[in-house]
Short mmCIF file of C-alpha atoms in Angstrom, two decimals:
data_model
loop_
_atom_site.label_atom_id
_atom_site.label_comp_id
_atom_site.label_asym_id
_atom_site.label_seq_id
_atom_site.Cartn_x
_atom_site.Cartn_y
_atom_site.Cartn_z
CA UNK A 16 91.59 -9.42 -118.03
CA UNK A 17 91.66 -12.10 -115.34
CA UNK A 18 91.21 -10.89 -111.78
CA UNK A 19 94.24 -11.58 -108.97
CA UNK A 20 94.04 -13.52 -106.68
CA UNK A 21 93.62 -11.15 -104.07
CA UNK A 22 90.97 -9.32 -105.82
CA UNK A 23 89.18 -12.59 -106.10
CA UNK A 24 89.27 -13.41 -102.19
CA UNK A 25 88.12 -10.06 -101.86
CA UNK A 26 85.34 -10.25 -103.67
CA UNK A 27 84.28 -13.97 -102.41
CA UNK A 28 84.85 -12.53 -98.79
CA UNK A 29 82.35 -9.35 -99.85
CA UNK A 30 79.72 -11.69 -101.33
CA UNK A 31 79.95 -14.03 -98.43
CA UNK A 32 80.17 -11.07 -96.04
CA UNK A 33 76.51 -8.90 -97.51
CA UNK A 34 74.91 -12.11 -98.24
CA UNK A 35 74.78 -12.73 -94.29
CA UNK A 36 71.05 -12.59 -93.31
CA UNK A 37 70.04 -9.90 -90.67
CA UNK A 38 70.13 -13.03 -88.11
CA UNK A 39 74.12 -12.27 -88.18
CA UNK A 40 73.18 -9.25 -85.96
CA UNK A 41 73.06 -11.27 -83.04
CA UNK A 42 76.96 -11.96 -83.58
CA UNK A 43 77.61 -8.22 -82.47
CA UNK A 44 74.82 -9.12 -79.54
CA UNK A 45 77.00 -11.47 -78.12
CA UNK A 46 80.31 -10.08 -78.28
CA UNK A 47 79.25 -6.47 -77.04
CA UNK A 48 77.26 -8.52 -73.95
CA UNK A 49 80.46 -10.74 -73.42
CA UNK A 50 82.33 -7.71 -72.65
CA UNK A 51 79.68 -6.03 -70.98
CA UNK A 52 80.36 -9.52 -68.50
CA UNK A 53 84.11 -9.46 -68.57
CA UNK A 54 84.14 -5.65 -67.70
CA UNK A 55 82.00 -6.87 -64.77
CA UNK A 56 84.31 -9.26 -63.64
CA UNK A 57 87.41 -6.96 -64.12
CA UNK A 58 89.27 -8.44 -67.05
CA UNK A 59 89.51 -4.97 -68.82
CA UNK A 60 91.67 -6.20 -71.65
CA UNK A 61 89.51 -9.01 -72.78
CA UNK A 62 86.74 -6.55 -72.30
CA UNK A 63 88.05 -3.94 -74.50
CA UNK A 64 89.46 -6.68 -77.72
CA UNK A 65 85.49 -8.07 -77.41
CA UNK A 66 84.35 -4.64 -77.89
CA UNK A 67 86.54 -3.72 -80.72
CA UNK A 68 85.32 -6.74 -82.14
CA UNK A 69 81.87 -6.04 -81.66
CA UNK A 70 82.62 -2.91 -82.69
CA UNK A 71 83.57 -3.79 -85.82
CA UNK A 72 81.33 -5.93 -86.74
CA UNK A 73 78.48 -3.42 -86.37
CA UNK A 74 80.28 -1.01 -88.85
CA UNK A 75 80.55 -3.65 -91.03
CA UNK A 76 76.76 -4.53 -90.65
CA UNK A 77 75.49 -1.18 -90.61
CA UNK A 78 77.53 -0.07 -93.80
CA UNK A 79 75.27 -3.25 -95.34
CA UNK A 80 72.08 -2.06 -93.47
CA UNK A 81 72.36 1.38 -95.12
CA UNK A 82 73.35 -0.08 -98.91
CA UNK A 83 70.48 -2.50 -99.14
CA UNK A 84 68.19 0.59 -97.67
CA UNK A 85 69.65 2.63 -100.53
CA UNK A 86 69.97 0.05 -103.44
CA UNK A 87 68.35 -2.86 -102.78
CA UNK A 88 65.07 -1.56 -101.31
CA UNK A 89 62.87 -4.81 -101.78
CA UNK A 90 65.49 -7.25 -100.27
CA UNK A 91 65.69 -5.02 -97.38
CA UNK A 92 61.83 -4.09 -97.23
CA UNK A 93 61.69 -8.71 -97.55
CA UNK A 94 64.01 -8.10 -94.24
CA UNK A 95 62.94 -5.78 -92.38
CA UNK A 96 59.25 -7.53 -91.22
CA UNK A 97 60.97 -10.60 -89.65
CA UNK A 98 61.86 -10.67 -86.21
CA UNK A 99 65.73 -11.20 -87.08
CA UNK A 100 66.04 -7.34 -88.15
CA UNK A 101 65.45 -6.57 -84.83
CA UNK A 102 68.96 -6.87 -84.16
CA UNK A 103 69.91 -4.03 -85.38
CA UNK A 104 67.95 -2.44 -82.68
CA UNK A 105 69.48 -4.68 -79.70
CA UNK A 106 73.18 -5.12 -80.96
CA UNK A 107 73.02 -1.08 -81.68
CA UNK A 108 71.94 -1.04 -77.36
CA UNK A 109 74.35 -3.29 -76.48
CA UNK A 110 77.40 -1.52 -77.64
CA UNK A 111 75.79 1.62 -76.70
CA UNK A 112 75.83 0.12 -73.14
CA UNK A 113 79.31 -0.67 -73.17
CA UNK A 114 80.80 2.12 -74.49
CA UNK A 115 78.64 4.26 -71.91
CA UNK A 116 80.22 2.01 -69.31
CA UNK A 117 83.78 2.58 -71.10
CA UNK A 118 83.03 6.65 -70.13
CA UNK A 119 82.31 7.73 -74.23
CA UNK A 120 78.90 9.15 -73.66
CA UNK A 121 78.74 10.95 -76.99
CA UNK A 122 79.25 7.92 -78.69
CA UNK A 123 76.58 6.01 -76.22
CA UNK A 124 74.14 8.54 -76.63
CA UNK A 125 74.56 8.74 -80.75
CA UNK A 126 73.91 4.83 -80.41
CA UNK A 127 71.02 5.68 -78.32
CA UNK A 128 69.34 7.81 -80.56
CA UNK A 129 70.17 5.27 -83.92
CA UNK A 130 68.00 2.20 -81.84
CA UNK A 131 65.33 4.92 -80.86
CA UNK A 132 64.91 5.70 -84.72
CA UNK A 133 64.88 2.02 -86.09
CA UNK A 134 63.11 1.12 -83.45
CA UNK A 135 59.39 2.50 -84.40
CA UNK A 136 60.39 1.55 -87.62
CA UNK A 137 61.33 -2.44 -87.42
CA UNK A 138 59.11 -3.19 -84.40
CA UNK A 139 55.50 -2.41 -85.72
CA UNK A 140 56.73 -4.22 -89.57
CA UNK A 141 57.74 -7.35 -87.31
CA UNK A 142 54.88 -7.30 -85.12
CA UNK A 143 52.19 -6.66 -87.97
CA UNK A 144 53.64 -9.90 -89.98
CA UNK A 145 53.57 -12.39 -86.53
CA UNK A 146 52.22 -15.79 -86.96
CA UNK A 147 51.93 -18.88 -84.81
CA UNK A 148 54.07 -21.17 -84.00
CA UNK A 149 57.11 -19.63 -84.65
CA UNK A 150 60.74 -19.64 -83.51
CA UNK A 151 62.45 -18.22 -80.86
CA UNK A 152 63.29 -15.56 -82.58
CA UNK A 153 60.23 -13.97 -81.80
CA UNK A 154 60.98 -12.82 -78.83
CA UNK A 155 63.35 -10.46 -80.14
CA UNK A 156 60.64 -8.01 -79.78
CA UNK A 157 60.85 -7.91 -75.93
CA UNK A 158 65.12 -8.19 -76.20
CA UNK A 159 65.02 -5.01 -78.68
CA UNK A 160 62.73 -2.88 -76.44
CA UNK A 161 64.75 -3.75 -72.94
CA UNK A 162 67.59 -3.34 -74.81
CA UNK A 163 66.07 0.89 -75.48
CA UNK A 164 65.21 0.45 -71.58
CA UNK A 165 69.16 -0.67 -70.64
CA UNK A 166 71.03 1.77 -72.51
CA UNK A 167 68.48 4.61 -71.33
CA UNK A 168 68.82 3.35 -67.70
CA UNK A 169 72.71 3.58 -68.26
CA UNK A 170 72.80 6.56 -69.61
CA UNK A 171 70.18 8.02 -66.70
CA UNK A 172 72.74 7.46 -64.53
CA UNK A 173 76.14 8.24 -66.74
CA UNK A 174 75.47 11.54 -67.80
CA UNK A 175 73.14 11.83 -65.57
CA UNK A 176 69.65 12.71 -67.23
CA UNK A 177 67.13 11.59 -65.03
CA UNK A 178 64.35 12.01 -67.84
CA UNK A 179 65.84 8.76 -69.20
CA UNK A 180 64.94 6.68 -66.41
CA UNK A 181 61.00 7.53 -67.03
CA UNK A 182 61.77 6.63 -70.79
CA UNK A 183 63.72 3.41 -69.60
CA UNK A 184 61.09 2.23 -67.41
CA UNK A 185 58.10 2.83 -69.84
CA UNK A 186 60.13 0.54 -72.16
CA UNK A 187 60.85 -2.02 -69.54
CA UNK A 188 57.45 -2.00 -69.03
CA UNK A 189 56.38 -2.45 -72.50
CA UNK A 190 59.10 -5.07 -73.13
CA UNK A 191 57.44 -7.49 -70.43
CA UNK A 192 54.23 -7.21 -72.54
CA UNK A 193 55.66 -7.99 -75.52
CA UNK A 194 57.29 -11.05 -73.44
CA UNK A 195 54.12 -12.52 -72.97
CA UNK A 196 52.93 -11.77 -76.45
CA UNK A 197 55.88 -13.30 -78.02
CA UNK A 198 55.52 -16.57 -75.77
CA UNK A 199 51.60 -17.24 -76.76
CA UNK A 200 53.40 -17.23 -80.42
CA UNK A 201 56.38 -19.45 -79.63
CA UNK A 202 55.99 -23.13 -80.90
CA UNK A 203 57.68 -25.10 -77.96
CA UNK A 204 58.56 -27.62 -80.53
CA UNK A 205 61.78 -25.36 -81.12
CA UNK A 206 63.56 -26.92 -77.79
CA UNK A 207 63.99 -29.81 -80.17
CA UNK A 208 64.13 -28.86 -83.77
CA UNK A 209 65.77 -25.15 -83.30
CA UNK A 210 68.81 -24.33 -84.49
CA UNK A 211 69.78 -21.84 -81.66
CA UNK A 212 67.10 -19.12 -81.34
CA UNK A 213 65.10 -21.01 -79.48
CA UNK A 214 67.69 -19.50 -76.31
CA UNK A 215 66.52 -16.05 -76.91
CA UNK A 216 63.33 -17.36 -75.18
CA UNK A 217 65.57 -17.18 -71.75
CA UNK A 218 67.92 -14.16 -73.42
CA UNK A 219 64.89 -12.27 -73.41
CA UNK A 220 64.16 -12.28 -70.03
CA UNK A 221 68.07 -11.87 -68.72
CA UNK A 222 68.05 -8.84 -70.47
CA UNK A 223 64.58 -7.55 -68.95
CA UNK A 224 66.44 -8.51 -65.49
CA UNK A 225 69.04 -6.02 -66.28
CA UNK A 226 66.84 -3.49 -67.48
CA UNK A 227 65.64 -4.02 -64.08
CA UNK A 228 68.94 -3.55 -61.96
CA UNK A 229 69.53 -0.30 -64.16
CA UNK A 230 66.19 1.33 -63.09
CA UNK A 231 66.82 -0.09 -59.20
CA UNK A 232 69.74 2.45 -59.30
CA UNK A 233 68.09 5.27 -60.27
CA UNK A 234 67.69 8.14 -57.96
CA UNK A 235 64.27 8.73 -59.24
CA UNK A 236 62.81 5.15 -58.25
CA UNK A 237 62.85 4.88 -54.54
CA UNK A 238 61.09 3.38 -51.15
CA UNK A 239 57.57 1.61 -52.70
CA UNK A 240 59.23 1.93 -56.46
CA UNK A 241 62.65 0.76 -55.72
CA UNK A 242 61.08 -2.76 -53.44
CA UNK A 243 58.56 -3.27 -56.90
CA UNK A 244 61.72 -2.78 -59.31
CA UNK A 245 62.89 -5.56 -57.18
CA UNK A 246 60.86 -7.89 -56.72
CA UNK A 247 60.21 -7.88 -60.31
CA UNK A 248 63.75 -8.24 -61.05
CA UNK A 249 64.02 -11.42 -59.18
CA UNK A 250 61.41 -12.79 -60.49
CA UNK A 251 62.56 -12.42 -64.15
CA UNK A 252 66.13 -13.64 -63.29
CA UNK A 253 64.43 -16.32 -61.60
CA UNK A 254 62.69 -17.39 -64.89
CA UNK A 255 65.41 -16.87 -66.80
CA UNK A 256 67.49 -18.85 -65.30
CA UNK A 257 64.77 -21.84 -65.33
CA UNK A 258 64.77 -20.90 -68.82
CA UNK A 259 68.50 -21.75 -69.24
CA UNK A 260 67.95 -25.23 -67.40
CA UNK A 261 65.39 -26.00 -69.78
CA UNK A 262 67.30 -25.26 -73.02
CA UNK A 263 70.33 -26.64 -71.78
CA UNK A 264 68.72 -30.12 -71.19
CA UNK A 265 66.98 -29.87 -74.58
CA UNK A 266 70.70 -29.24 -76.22
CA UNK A 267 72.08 -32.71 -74.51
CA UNK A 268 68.81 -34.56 -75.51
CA UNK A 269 68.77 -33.23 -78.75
CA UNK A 270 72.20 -31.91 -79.67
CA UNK A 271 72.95 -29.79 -83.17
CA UNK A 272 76.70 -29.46 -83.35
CA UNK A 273 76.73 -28.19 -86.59
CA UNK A 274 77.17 -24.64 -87.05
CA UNK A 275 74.23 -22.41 -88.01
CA UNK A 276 74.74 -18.02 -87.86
CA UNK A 277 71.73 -18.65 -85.58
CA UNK A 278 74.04 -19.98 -83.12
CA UNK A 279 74.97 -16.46 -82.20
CA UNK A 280 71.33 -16.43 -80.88
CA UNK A 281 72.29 -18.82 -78.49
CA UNK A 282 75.55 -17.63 -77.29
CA UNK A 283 74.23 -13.73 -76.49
CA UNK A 284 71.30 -15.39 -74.17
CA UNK A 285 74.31 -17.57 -72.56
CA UNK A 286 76.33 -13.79 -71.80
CA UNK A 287 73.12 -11.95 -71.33
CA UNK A 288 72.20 -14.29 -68.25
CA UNK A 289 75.88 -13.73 -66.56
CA UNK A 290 75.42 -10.70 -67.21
CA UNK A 291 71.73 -9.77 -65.62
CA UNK A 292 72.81 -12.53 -62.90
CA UNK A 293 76.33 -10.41 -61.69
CA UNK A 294 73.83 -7.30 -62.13
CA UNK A 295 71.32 -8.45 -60.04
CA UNK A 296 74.06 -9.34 -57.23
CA UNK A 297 74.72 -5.93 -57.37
CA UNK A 298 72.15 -4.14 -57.39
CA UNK A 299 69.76 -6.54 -54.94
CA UNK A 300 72.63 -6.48 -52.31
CA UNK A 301 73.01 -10.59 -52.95
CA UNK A 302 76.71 -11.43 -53.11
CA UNK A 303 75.88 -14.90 -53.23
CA UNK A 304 74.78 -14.48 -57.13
CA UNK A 305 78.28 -13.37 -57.90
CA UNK A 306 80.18 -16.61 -58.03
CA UNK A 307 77.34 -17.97 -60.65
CA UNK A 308 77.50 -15.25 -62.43
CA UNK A 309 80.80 -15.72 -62.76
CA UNK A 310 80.68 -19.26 -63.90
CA UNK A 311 77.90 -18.33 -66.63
CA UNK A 312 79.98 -15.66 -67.99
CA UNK A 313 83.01 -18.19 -68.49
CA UNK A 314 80.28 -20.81 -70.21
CA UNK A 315 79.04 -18.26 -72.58
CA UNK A 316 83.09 -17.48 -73.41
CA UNK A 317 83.39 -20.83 -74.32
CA UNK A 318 80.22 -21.18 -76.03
CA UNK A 319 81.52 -17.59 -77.76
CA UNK A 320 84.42 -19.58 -79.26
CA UNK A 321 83.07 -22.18 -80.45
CA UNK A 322 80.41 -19.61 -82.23
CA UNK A 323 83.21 -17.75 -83.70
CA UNK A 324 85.17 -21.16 -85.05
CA UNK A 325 82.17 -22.56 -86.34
CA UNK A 326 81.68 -18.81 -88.69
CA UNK A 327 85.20 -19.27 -89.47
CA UNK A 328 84.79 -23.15 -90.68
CA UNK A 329 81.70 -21.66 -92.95
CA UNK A 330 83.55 -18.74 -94.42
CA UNK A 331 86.24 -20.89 -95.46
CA UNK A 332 84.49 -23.27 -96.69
CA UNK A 333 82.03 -20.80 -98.80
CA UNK A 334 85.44 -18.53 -100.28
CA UNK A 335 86.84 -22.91 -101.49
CA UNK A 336 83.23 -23.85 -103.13
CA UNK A 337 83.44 -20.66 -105.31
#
């Protein structure tokens, strides 16, 4: 009996769909931190149809996750020791972050406890397998531990549990380690020949900078802990946003328009800096960082779209070739 034609997209759309390589992760990254940013700025509706997106998109991923776990334990075990699978651990924190931020706690703190049991899990696998020169996706070991140390510092203050902070600042802690262990493994040649990882090398430091801003409003760091917090903070921001000079010259020297799922890698370090950048105004009392904040978030929008038409393009183009 020959299939429909529906029942043929469907099942082009499903191979195209769990054939996605845990890289695709970092699509959820950079919607949830996009509306992370546009909550920030006040644009609540654009905020709330990013989430759902993101939202969706991490069902989708996780309902994958869980099946190759289940029935395709050698792909996923091949998987699970490469820096990419880490994103389950960061994406799962960002949209834990913003839905703590929306006011559904339960739901945050559910999240929370899903990254804190991969995380033990993926981490030491990645870690163990390191090599040298490798690409920027290697510092996803730093932007899946702040990302623990953000949605615990949230949710220190939203519920409030002031237990959390300790837990958020042990990991923000940790996560500037592994910064520094990640970037004696990074091959620099990756500003040229990457094909848009190389940005979580800056990505991983925005998000350590709002790790930062969340444990400079806790009640529990104050006086000599609250002016370290801070001067720390700055400094990371500070390099990140060097960072982001540096990669964005590399893209106009070298550009790569074509479309690659590890563009997604590039567009979440884009939001992530708005992000930590409107944060940092914030929390460091320096109004002056709102206005490029501002500007970054609107960059990493567009660089969003362009992200999004490009995975449209290649899903069309994959359902046509079969």
């Amino acid at each position: 009996m020959t299939p429909s034609p529906l029942a043929t997209r469907q099942a082009r759309f499903t191979a195209w769909w769990t054939g996605l390589p845990p890289a695709a992760g970092s699509a959820v990254m950079a919607t949830g931190i996009i509306s992370v940013g546009l909550h920030l700025l006040g644009h609540e509706t654009l905020s709330r149809a990013a989430l759902a997106m993101a939202a969706a998109a991490w069902i989708a991923l996780a309902a994958d996750f869980t099946f190759r776990l289940a029935r395709r334990r050698s792909r996923w075990a091949a998987e699970a020791d490469t820096p990419p699978a880490l994103t389950a651990v960061a994406a799962t924190c960002v949209l834990g972050t913003r839905l703590s931020l929306l006011g559904r706690q339960p739901l945050a703190v559910t999240l929370l406890v899903i990254a804190a049991a991969l995380w033990p899990v993926l981490l030491p696998a990645v870690v163990r397998h390191w090599g040298h020169r490798m690409p920027g996706a290697v510092f996803l070991v730093c932007v899946a531990t702040q990302g623990v140390a953000v949605l615990c510092g949230t949710l220190a203050i939203a519920l409030p549990a002031r237990p959390l902070s300790g837990v958020a600042l042990g990991f923000f802690c940790l996560g500037l380690v592994l910064y520094a262990a990640a970037f004696a493994r990074f091959d620099l040649a990756g500003l040229r020949t990457g094909a848009g990882d190389q940005w979580v090398a800056g990505g991983a430091l925005a998000i350590s900078a709002l790790a930062g801003t969340k444990l400079m409003a806790a009640p529990l760091f104050t006086g000599a802990w609250h002016d370290v917090l801070r001067t720390v903070t700055l400094v990371v921001l500070a390099l990140d946003l060097a960072w982001y000079l540096v990669l964005l010259v590399a893209e106009v020297r070298w550009p790569r328009p074509r479309y690659d799922v590890r563009r997604w890698a590039t567009v979440f370090p884009m939001g992530m800096t708005a992000v930590a950048t409107l944060s940092v105004s914030a929390a460091a009392d320096l109004s002056w960082l709102r206005e490029p904040g501002r500007v970054l978030l609107w960059i990493a929008v567009a660089a969003w779209l362009c992200a999004f038409a490009g995975m449209v393009r290649r899903a069309a183009d994959v359902r046509s070739d079969r």
